[in-house]
PDB file of C-alpha atoms in Angstrom:
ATOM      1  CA  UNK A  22     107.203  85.254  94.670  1.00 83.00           C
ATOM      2  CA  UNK A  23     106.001  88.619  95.808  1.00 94.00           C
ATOM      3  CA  UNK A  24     102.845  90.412  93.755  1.00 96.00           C
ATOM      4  CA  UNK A  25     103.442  94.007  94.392  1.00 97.00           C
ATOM      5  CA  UNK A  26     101.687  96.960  92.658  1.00 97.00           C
ATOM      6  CA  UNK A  27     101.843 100.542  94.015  1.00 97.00           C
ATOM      7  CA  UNK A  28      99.631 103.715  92.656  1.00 97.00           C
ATOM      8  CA  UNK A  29      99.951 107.361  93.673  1.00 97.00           C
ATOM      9  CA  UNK A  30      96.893 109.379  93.447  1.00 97.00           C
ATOM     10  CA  UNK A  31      96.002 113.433  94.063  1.00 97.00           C
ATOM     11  CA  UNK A  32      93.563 114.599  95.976  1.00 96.00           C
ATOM     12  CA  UNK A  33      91.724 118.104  96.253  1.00 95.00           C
ATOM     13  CA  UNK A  34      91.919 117.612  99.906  1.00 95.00           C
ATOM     14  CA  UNK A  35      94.250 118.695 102.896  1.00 94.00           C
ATOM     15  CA  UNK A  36      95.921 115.401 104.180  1.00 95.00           C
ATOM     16  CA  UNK A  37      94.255 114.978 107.680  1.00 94.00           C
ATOM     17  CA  UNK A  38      90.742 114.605 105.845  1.00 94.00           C
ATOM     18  CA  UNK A  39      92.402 112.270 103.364  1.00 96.00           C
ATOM     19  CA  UNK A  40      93.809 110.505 106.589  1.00 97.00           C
ATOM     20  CA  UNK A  41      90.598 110.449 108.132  1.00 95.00           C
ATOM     21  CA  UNK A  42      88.698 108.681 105.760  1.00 95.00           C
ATOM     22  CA  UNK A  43      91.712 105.708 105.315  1.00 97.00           C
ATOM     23  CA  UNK A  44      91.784 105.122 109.257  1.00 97.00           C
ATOM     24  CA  UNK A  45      87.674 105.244 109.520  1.00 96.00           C
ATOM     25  CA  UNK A  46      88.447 101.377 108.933  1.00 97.00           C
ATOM     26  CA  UNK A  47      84.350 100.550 108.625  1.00 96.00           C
ATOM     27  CA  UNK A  48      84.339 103.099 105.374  1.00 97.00           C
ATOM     28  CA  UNK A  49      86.527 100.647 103.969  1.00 97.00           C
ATOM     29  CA  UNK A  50      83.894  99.236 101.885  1.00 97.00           C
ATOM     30  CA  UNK A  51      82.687 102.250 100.370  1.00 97.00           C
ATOM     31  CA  UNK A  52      85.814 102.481  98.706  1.00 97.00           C
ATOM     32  CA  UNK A  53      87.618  99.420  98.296  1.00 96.00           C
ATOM     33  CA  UNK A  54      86.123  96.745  95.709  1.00 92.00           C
ATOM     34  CA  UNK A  55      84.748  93.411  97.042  1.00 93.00           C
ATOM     35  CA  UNK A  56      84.953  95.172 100.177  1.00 96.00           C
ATOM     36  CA  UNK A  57      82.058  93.443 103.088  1.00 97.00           C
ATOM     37  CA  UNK A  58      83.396  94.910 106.401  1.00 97.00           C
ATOM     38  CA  UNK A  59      86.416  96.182 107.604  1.00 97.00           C
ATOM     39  CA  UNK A  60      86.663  95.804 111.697  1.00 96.00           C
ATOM     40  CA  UNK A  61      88.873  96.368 114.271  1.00 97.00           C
ATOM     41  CA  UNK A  62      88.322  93.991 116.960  1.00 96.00           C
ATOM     42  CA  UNK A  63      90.178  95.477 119.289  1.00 93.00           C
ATOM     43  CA  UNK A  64      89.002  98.573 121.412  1.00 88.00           C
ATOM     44  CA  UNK A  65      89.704 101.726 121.602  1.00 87.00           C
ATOM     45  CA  UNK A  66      90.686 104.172 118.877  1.00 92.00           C
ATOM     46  CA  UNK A  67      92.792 102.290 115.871  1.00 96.00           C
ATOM     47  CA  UNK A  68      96.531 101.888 117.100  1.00 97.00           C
ATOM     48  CA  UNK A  69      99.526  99.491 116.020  1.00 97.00           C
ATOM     49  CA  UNK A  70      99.190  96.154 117.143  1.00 97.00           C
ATOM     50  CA  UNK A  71      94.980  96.364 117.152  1.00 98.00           C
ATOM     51  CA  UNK A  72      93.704  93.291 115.570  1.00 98.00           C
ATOM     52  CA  UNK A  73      91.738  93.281 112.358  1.00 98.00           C
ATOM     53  CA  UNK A  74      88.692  91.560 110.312  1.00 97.00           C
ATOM     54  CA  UNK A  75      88.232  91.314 106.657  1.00 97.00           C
ATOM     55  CA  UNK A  76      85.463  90.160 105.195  1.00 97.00           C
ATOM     56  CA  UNK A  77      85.728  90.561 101.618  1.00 95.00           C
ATOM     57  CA  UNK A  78      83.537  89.095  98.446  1.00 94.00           C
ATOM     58  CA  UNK A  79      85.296  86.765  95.739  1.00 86.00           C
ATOM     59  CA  UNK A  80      82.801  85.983  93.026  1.00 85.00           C
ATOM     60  CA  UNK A  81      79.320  84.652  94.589  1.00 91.00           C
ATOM     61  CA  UNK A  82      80.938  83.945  98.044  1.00 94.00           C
ATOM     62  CA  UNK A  83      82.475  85.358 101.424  1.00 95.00           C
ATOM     63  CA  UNK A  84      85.678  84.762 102.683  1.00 94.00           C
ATOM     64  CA  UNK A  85      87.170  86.391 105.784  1.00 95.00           C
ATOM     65  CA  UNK A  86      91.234  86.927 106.398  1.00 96.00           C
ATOM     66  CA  UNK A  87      92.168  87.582 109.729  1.00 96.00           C
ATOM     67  CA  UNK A  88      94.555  91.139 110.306  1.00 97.00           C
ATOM     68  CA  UNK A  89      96.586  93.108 112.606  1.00 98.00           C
ATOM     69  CA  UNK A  90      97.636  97.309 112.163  1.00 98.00           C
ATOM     70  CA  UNK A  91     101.119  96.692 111.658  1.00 98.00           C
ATOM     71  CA  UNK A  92     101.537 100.332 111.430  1.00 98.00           C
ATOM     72  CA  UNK A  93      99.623 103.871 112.352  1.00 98.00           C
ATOM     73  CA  UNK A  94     101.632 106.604 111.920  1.00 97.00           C
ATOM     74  CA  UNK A  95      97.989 109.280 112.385  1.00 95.00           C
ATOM     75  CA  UNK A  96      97.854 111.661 109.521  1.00 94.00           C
ATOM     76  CA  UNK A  97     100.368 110.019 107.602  1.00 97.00           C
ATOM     77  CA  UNK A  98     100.013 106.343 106.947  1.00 98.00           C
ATOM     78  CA  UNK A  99      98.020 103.168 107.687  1.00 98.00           C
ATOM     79  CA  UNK A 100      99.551  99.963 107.488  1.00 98.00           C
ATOM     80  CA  UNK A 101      98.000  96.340 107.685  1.00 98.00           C
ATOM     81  CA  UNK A 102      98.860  93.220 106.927  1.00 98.00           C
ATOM     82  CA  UNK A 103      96.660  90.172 106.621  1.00 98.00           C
ATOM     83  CA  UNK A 104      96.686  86.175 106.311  1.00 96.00           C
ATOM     84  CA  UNK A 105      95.086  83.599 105.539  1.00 94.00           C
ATOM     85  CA  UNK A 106      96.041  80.116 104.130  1.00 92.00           C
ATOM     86  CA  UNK A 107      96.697  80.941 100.422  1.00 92.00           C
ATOM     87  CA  UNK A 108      97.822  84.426 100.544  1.00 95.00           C
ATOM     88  CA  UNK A 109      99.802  87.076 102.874  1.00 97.00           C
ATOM     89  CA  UNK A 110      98.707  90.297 101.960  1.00 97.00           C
ATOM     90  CA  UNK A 111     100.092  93.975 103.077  1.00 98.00           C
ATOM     91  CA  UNK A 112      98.378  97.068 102.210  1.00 97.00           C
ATOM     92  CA  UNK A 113      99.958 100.496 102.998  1.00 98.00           C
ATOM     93  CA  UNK A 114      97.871 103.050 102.797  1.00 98.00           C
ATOM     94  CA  UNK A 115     100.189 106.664 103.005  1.00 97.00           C
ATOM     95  CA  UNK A 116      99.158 110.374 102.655  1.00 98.00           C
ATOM     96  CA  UNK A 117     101.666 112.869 101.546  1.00 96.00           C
ATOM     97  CA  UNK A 118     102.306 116.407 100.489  1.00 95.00           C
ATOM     98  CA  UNK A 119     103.742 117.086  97.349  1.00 92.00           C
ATOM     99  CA  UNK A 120     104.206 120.657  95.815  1.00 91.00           C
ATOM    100  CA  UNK A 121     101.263 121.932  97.727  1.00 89.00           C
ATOM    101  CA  UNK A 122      99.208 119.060  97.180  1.00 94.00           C
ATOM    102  CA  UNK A 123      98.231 116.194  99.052  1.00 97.00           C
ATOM    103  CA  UNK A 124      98.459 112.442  97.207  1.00 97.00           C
ATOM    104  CA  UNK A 125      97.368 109.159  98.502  1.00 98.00           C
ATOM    105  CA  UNK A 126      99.759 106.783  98.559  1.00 98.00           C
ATOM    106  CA  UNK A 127      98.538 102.922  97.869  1.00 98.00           C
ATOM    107  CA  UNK A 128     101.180  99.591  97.888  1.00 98.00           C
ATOM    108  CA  UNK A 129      99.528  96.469  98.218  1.00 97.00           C
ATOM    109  CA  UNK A 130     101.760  93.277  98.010  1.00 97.00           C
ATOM    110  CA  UNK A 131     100.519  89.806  98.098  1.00 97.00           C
ATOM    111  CA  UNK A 132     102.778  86.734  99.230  1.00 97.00           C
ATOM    112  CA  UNK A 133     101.586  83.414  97.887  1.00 96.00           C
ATOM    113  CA  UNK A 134     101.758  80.671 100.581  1.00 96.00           C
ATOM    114  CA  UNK A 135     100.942  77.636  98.650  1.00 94.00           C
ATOM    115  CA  UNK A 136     101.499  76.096  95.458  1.00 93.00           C
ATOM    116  CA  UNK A 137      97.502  76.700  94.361  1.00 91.00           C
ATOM    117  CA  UNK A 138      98.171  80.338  95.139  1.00 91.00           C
ATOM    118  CA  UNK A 139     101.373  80.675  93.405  1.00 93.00           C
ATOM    119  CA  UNK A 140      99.551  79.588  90.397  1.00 93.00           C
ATOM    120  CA  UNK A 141      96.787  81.641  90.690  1.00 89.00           C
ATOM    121  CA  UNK A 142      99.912  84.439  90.686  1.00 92.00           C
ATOM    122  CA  UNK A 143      99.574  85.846  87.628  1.00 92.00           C
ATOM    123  CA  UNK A 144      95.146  86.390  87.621  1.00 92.00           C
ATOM    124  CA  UNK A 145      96.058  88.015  91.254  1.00 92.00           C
ATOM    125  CA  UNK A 146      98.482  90.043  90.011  1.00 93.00           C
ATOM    126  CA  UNK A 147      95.899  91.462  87.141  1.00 93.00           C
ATOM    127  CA  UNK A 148      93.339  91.914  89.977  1.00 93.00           C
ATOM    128  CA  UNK A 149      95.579  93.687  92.634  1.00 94.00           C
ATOM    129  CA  UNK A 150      96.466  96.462  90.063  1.00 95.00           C
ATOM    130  CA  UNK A 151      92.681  96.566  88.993  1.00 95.00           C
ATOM    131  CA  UNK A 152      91.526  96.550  92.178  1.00 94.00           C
ATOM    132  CA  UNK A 153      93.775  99.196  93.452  1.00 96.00           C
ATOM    133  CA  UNK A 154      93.471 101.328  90.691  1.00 96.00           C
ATOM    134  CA  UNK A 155      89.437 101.101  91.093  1.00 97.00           C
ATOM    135  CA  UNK A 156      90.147 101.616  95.295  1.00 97.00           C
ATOM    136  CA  UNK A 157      92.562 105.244  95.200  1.00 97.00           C
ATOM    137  CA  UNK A 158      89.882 106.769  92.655  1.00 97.00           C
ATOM    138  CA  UNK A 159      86.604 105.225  94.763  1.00 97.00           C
ATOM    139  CA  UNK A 160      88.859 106.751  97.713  1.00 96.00           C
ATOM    140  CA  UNK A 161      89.391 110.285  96.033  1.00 96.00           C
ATOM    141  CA  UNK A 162      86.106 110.965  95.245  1.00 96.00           C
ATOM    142  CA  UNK A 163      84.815 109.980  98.652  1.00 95.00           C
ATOM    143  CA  UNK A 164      87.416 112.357 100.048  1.00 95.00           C
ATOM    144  CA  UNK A 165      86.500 114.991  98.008  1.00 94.00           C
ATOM    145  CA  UNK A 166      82.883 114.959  98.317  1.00 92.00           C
ATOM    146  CA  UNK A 167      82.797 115.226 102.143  1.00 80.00           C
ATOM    147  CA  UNK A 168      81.909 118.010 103.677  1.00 76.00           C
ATOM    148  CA  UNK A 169      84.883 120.239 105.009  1.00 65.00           C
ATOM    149  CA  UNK A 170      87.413 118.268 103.201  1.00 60.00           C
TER     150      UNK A 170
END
């Protein structure tokens, strides 16, 4: 039972500063709700196959899912995947031209693992499309007020 929820948005930007700010992976949080820390704990610059820490706030707590960058395609698209024992969870993060202007490109899609989290399906699926919605306008306006962009 995949959750899946995908959201274009514009950007006044050119796509390598839109880029930029998606694969600057500890900027995460400035833009993606519930967002702690976003790490790669692998070294070296970000590259497919780099391994990955979430840390991430649900209510009053912490919780921490484990990652890897399934995907780095530079100027073009980010994609991770993560896990942990309720949920897998892919985000693909994509930056595109489109009739002269750029648009970020968000799918997020959440596998529940166990019966608790397939019954939790339908809240998650409320608070992927929330939370994405909330993350690619965070994201635009962060893009848009940097310097250069």
């Amino acid at each position: 039972m995949l959750i899946r929820f995908s959201h274009r948005e514009p950007v006044k930007a050119t796509p390598a500063a839109a880029f930029a700010l998606i694969d600057d992976l500890p900027r995460t949080p400035e833009w993606l709700p519930n967002a702690v820390a976003l790490t790669n704990t692998s070294s070296g610059p970000n590259k497919a196959g780099d391994k990955l820490r979430y840390v991430y706030r649900q209510g009053s707590k912490e919780a921490e899912m484990g990652g890897v960058i399934a995907v780095r395609d530079p100027g073009r698209r980010l994609l991770c995947t993560y896990s942990d024992f309720l949920f897998d969870v892919s985000v693909d993060l994509g930056v595109e031209t489109e009739a002269g202007q750029t648009i970020t490109i968000h799918t997020i899609e959440v596998t529940p693992k166990t019966l608790m989290a397939k019954l939790l399906s339908p809240i998650v699926r409320i608070g992927i499309k929330r939370q994405t919605l909330r993350a690619a306008a965070n994201l635009r306006r962060l893009i848009e007020s940097a310097p250069g962009h």
